[in-house]
Amino acid sequence: MSQQAQQGQLKRSLDLRAIVFLGLGYMTPMVVYNTFGLVSERTNGAVPTAYLVALVVMTFTAISYGKLVRAFPGAGSAYTYTREAIHPNVGFLVGWIALLGHLLFPLANVLILRLYMEYVFPDVPGWMFVVVFAVIITGSVALSMRGTSNFNGILLIYSLAVMVIFTVLISMQVSEGRGTGTLLSGAPFVGTDFDMTNIIYGATLVCFSFIGFDAVTVYAQEAKDQRVMPRAILITVLIGGAIFLLGSYFAQQRWPDVSEFAEYTGNPLPHFGFIAGGDVFMWFFTAAGFAATMASGLASHASVSRMLMVMGRKGVLPKRVFGHVSPKTHTPLTNVLIVGLVSLGAMFLDLDTVASVINFGALIAFTFMNISVIAWFAIRQGKRKNGKDIFNYIVMPVIATLLTVMLWVNLDEISLTVGFIWLGVGVIYLAFITGGFNKQPKGFDESEPVTGFNKVADEA
């Protein structure tokens, strides 16, 4: 074991390209096709515009992330930034809300895997696929916390290559008169009945596609040069957004409405592959989406299990339950099993609902991230005395805050209800652990090394 590992430090081995690849791999570019049917229905065939709105919001937020990661280079979460910039209690509640999204992300991956398999094997009950994949992923993470980072580059390149082939195939079909019948058209941006309210609602759904760009902040301690982190965050968002825009544009040209895949709006990816290139290409296309989703499932499952363990070790959650590491597997076994049980919810939930609830937590975190820029730089650091500072630390984050709030208030009723119930539980729990708010909650950051976790860290 290296001296860095013995001291609980992470090796600085990642350059800008590696960090961007990790971020894009976490975002899973092919998710644009998983949610395309749902978003196309909601926006009346204007999916690219929904992505454009979301990209603008995420770009402003990425700029805020860049400022804060520069101020707190050892941190990697909205929880930590909010705790330090605003107040520990506010930070705790932001972290609590974000935890809901972290817990549901593995469930979302199992749900997408279920939808893939239901298309290929329509006669098999969906719940069986959920159980099988939940057991496989939970068992894999329980035995080893080794992540998928070694395979992220390969999976990403394979996925992008298949997406390019898919785009060529459907473009040929459009050129032959299918869909809109033209490759260059503004139709995908206005749809069949343009309504800005529907576009904003669609943007709340496609935020799900961007989740993961902020995950690159956890690599701050492993970057060869921490100064590249703000650029890495922004580049990840811009490249990911460009992929989503192009992917949705050509798909919308081929399918101006959902009539040709109405039966598969929940996840039309396999059916798209079949329409584009027949049975053989359908298998390649589905395999690319399946592999990327499985990798994301393993990574997200391991990540939230580790996050719960850090919260347990720091005393934020009951240490006896959440801080335990199995002496046999050297993994936070209890947490892994808890996340596995949550993933079984993919038996009866739909992707629309799960994505919306995940977006509730993400948009709350993004909103307070932007507010934290104002609180830390403009208020605490006093950087508001010249035009440049006012623009950077007040005007820009205010615009970003308003944009994220715009999306947040347009989430569907179910996600708002579930989110506020979860928030209420968090307030009650915060009151309990702080003795009626008489003391500060203990701090933690999910990206930090934890004493006694070296064996797990070596495998991660």
mmCIF file of C-alpha atoms in Angstrom, residues 6-198:
data_model
loop_
_atom_site.group_PDB
_atom_site.id
_atom_site.type_symbol
_atom_site.label_atom_id
_atom_site.label_comp_id
_atom_site.label_asym_id
_atom_site.label_seq_id
_atom_site.Cartn_x
_atom_site.Cartn_y
_atom_site.Cartn_z
ATOM 1 C CA GLN A 6 -1.850 4.715 4.374
ATOM 2 C CA GLN A 7 -2.384 8.354 5.236
ATOM 3 C CA GLY A 8 -5.908 8.321 3.766
ATOM 4 C CA GLN A 9 -4.949 10.549 0.851
ATOM 5 C CA LEU A 10 -5.948 10.125 -2.767
ATOM 6 C CA LYS A 11 -3.403 9.864 -5.556
ATOM 7 C CA ARG A 12 -3.288 12.853 -7.915
ATOM 8 C CA SER A 13 -3.398 11.038 -11.246
ATOM 9 C CA LEU A 14 -6.298 12.538 -13.219
ATOM 10 C CA ASP A 15 -5.821 15.093 -15.993
ATOM 11 C CA LEU A 16 -8.521 17.258 -17.565
ATOM 12 C CA ARG A 17 -9.477 14.704 -20.215
ATOM 13 C CA ALA A 18 -9.780 11.868 -17.688
ATOM 14 C CA ILE A 19 -12.032 13.930 -15.409
ATOM 15 C CA VAL A 20 -14.288 14.977 -18.307
ATOM 16 C CA PHE A 21 -14.550 11.344 -19.459
ATOM 17 C CA LEU A 22 -15.563 10.279 -15.949
ATOM 18 C CA GLY A 23 -18.205 12.998 -15.856
ATOM 19 C CA LEU A 24 -19.606 12.098 -19.280
ATOM 20 C CA GLY A 25 -19.599 8.413 -18.378
ATOM 21 C CA TYR A 26 -21.589 9.160 -15.234
ATOM 22 C CA MET A 27 -24.078 11.218 -17.278
ATOM 23 C CA THR A 28 -24.619 8.252 -19.655
ATOM 24 C CA PRO A 29 -25.207 10.046 -23.013
ATOM 25 C CA MET A 30 -27.616 7.388 -24.334
ATOM 26 C CA VAL A 31 -30.133 8.364 -21.640
ATOM 27 C CA VAL A 32 -31.359 10.930 -24.209
ATOM 28 C CA TYR A 33 -33.168 8.046 -25.932
ATOM 29 C CA ASN A 34 -34.463 6.488 -22.699
ATOM 30 C CA THR A 35 -36.475 9.593 -21.810
ATOM 31 C CA PHE A 36 -37.157 10.819 -25.375
ATOM 32 C CA GLY A 37 -40.711 9.450 -25.531
ATOM 33 C CA LEU A 38 -41.771 10.985 -22.222
ATOM 34 C CA VAL A 39 -40.291 14.379 -23.084
ATOM 35 C CA SER A 40 -41.661 14.347 -26.632
ATOM 36 C CA GLU A 41 -45.147 13.751 -25.242
ATOM 37 C CA ARG A 42 -44.792 16.565 -22.707
ATOM 38 C CA THR A 43 -43.367 19.115 -25.177
ATOM 39 C CA ASN A 44 -45.517 18.225 -28.207
ATOM 40 C CA GLY A 45 -42.451 17.173 -30.177
ATOM 41 C CA ALA A 46 -39.927 19.827 -29.119
ATOM 42 C CA VAL A 47 -37.408 17.750 -27.167
ATOM 43 C CA PRO A 48 -34.308 19.698 -28.391
ATOM 44 C CA THR A 49 -35.768 22.949 -27.011
ATOM 45 C CA ALA A 50 -36.278 21.317 -23.610
ATOM 46 C CA TYR A 51 -32.626 20.249 -23.696
ATOM 47 C CA LEU A 52 -31.571 23.740 -24.755
ATOM 48 C CA VAL A 53 -33.375 25.294 -21.766
ATOM 49 C CA ALA A 54 -31.866 22.718 -19.407
ATOM 50 C CA LEU A 55 -28.401 23.265 -20.904
ATOM 51 C CA VAL A 56 -28.599 27.008 -20.242
ATOM 52 C CA VAL A 57 -29.609 26.355 -16.622
ATOM 53 C CA MET A 58 -26.897 23.735 -16.130
ATOM 54 C CA THR A 59 -24.236 25.969 -17.712
ATOM 55 C CA PHE A 60 -24.922 28.801 -15.287
ATOM 56 C CA THR A 61 -24.912 26.306 -12.413
ATOM 57 C CA ALA A 62 -21.663 24.731 -13.647
ATOM 58 C CA ILE A 63 -20.048 28.189 -13.513
ATOM 59 C CA SER A 64 -21.147 28.469 -9.871
ATOM 60 C CA TYR A 65 -19.716 25.013 -9.156
ATOM 61 C CA GLY A 66 -16.426 26.119 -10.685
ATOM 62 C CA LYS A 67 -16.213 29.124 -8.369
ATOM 63 C CA LEU A 68 -16.937 27.056 -5.256
ATOM 64 C CA VAL A 69 -14.655 24.145 -6.108
ATOM 65 C CA ARG A 70 -11.882 26.711 -6.424
ATOM 66 C CA ALA A 71 -12.752 28.126 -2.969
ATOM 67 C CA PHE A 72 -13.131 24.660 -1.374
ATOM 68 C CA PRO A 73 -10.754 22.412 -3.348
ATOM 69 C CA GLY A 74 -11.021 19.505 -0.912
ATOM 70 C CA ALA A 75 -14.811 19.312 -1.044
ATOM 71 C CA GLY A 76 -17.151 17.742 -3.517
ATOM 72 C CA SER A 77 -20.773 18.347 -2.606
ATOM 73 C CA ALA A 78 -23.476 20.993 -2.500
ATOM 74 C CA TYR A 79 -23.921 20.001 1.152
ATOM 75 C CA THR A 80 -20.423 21.136 2.096
ATOM 76 C CA TYR A 81 -20.551 24.323 0.062
ATOM 77 C CA THR A 82 -23.915 25.324 1.550
ATOM 78 C CA ARG A 83 -22.812 24.418 5.057
ATOM 79 C CA GLU A 84 -19.716 26.594 4.816
ATOM 80 C CA ALA A 85 -21.239 29.494 2.881
ATOM 81 C CA ILE A 86 -24.690 29.798 4.473
ATOM 82 C CA HIS A 87 -25.300 27.776 7.670
ATOM 83 C CA PRO A 88 -24.687 24.206 8.918
ATOM 84 C CA ASN A 89 -28.437 23.560 9.353
ATOM 85 C CA VAL A 90 -29.208 24.716 5.809
ATOM 86 C CA GLY A 91 -26.315 22.609 4.556
ATOM 87 C CA PHE A 92 -27.637 19.550 6.361
ATOM 88 C CA LEU A 93 -31.101 19.927 4.824
ATOM 89 C CA VAL A 94 -29.638 20.432 1.330
ATOM 90 C CA GLY A 95 -27.585 17.270 1.839
ATOM 91 C CA TRP A 96 -30.639 15.442 3.161
ATOM 92 C CA ILE A 97 -32.704 16.365 0.094
ATOM 93 C CA ALA A 98 -29.828 15.437 -2.223
ATOM 94 C CA LEU A 99 -29.613 12.063 -0.434
ATOM 95 C CA LEU A 100 -33.095 11.226 -1.743
ATOM 96 C CA GLY A 101 -31.833 11.541 -5.320
ATOM 97 C CA HIS A 102 -28.727 9.498 -4.536
ATOM 98 C CA LEU A 103 -30.908 6.716 -3.102
ATOM 99 C CA LEU A 104 -33.228 6.675 -6.102
ATOM 100 C CA PHE A 105 -30.558 6.803 -8.808
ATOM 101 C CA PRO A 106 -29.672 3.077 -8.495
ATOM 102 C CA LEU A 107 -33.424 2.364 -8.594
ATOM 103 C CA ALA A 108 -33.705 4.396 -11.813
ATOM 104 C CA ASN A 109 -30.939 2.330 -13.403
ATOM 105 C CA VAL A 110 -32.627 -0.954 -12.438
ATOM 106 C CA LEU A 111 -35.893 0.433 -13.816
ATOM 107 C CA ILE A 112 -34.272 1.275 -17.166
ATOM 108 C CA LEU A 113 -32.723 -2.213 -17.289
ATOM 109 C CA ARG A 114 -36.196 -3.654 -16.642
ATOM 110 C CA LEU A 115 -37.629 -1.651 -19.546
ATOM 111 C CA TYR A 116 -34.880 -2.929 -21.864
ATOM 112 C CA MET A 117 -35.601 -6.526 -20.973
ATOM 113 C CA GLU A 118 -39.375 -6.128 -21.194
ATOM 114 C CA TYR A 119 -38.948 -5.034 -24.811
ATOM 115 C CA VAL A 120 -36.752 -8.012 -25.681
ATOM 116 C CA PHE A 121 -38.725 -10.538 -23.585
ATOM 117 C CA PRO A 122 -42.284 -9.155 -23.416
ATOM 118 C CA ASP A 123 -43.777 -12.377 -21.994
ATOM 119 C CA VAL A 124 -41.613 -12.344 -18.852
ATOM 120 C CA PRO A 125 -43.060 -10.409 -15.847
ATOM 121 C CA GLY A 126 -41.135 -7.170 -15.269
ATOM 122 C CA TRP A 127 -40.747 -7.745 -11.539
ATOM 123 C CA MET A 128 -38.530 -10.755 -12.243
ATOM 124 C CA PHE A 129 -36.021 -8.584 -14.101
ATOM 125 C CA VAL A 130 -36.021 -6.091 -11.237
ATOM 126 C CA VAL A 131 -35.216 -8.809 -8.700
ATOM 127 C CA VAL A 132 -32.497 -10.308 -10.905
ATOM 128 C CA PHE A 133 -30.731 -7.010 -11.604
ATOM 129 C CA ALA A 134 -31.124 -5.729 -8.043
ATOM 130 C CA VAL A 135 -29.529 -8.941 -6.753
ATOM 131 C CA ILE A 136 -26.695 -8.873 -9.334
ATOM 132 C CA ILE A 137 -25.811 -5.215 -8.693
ATOM 133 C CA THR A 138 -26.218 -5.452 -4.920
ATOM 134 C CA GLY A 139 -24.169 -8.636 -4.785
ATOM 135 C CA SER A 140 -21.407 -7.183 -6.957
ATOM 136 C CA VAL A 141 -21.114 -4.036 -4.840
ATOM 137 C CA ALA A 142 -21.363 -6.028 -1.605
ATOM 138 C CA LEU A 143 -18.388 -8.192 -2.580
ATOM 139 C CA SER A 144 -16.225 -5.348 -3.855
ATOM 140 C CA MET A 145 -16.500 -1.555 -3.989
ATOM 141 C CA ARG A 146 -14.313 -1.530 -7.076
ATOM 142 C CA GLY A 147 -15.837 1.104 -9.337
ATOM 143 C CA THR A 148 -16.349 1.124 -13.067
ATOM 144 C CA SER A 149 -13.903 3.961 -13.735
ATOM 145 C CA ASN A 150 -11.492 1.601 -15.570
ATOM 146 C CA PHE A 151 -14.249 0.806 -18.061
ATOM 147 C CA ASN A 152 -15.865 4.251 -18.304
ATOM 148 C CA GLY A 153 -13.723 5.331 -21.260
ATOM 149 C CA ILE A 154 -14.406 2.134 -23.224
ATOM 150 C CA LEU A 155 -18.149 2.233 -22.503
ATOM 151 C CA LEU A 156 -18.342 5.924 -23.361
ATOM 152 C CA ILE A 157 -16.532 5.498 -26.692
ATOM 153 C CA TYR A 158 -18.670 2.460 -27.574
ATOM 154 C CA SER A 159 -21.881 4.321 -26.690
ATOM 155 C CA LEU A 160 -20.884 7.398 -28.697
ATOM 156 C CA ALA A 161 -19.874 5.257 -31.695
ATOM 157 C CA VAL A 162 -23.232 3.467 -31.658
ATOM 158 C CA MET A 163 -25.021 6.822 -31.304
ATOM 159 C CA VAL A 164 -23.190 8.109 -34.395
ATOM 160 C CA ILE A 165 -24.185 5.007 -36.401
ATOM 161 C CA PHE A 166 -27.778 5.363 -35.181
ATOM 162 C CA THR A 167 -27.825 9.041 -36.197
ATOM 163 C CA VAL A 168 -26.537 8.192 -39.678
ATOM 164 C CA LEU A 169 -29.187 5.471 -40.110
ATOM 165 C CA ILE A 170 -32.140 7.633 -39.068
ATOM 166 C CA SER A 171 -30.770 10.586 -41.080
ATOM 167 C CA MET A 172 -30.819 8.391 -44.170
ATOM 168 C CA GLN A 173 -34.435 7.521 -43.414
ATOM 169 C CA VAL A 174 -35.340 11.205 -43.010
ATOM 170 C CA SER A 175 -33.626 11.999 -46.320
ATOM 171 C CA GLU A 176 -35.813 9.321 -47.928
ATOM 172 C CA GLY A 177 -38.965 11.056 -46.698
ATOM 173 C CA ARG A 178 -39.561 9.506 -43.282
ATOM 174 C CA GLY A 179 -40.346 11.754 -40.300
ATOM 175 C CA THR A 180 -40.131 15.445 -41.216
ATOM 176 C CA GLY A 181 -38.516 14.560 -44.539
ATOM 177 C CA THR A 182 -35.716 17.102 -44.138
ATOM 178 C CA LEU A 183 -32.500 17.109 -42.115
ATOM 179 C CA LEU A 184 -32.293 20.881 -41.707
ATOM 180 C CA SER A 185 -35.417 22.264 -40.112
ATOM 181 C CA GLY A 186 -36.553 24.276 -37.122
ATOM 182 C CA ALA A 187 -39.460 21.877 -36.583
ATOM 183 C CA PRO A 188 -37.771 19.902 -33.765
ATOM 184 C CA PHE A 189 -37.437 23.143 -31.777
ATOM 185 C CA VAL A 190 -41.083 24.227 -32.090
ATOM 186 C CA GLY A 191 -42.867 20.882 -32.258
ATOM 187 C CA THR A 192 -46.465 20.448 -33.362
ATOM 188 C CA ASP A 193 -47.975 22.870 -30.833
ATOM 189 C CA PHE A 194 -45.375 25.094 -29.156
ATOM 190 C CA ASP A 195 -46.124 25.966 -25.534
ATOM 191 C CA MET A 196 -43.404 27.436 -23.309
ATOM 192 C CA THR A 197 -45.031 25.986 -20.188
ATOM 193 C CA ASN A 198 -44.733 22.504 -21.670
#
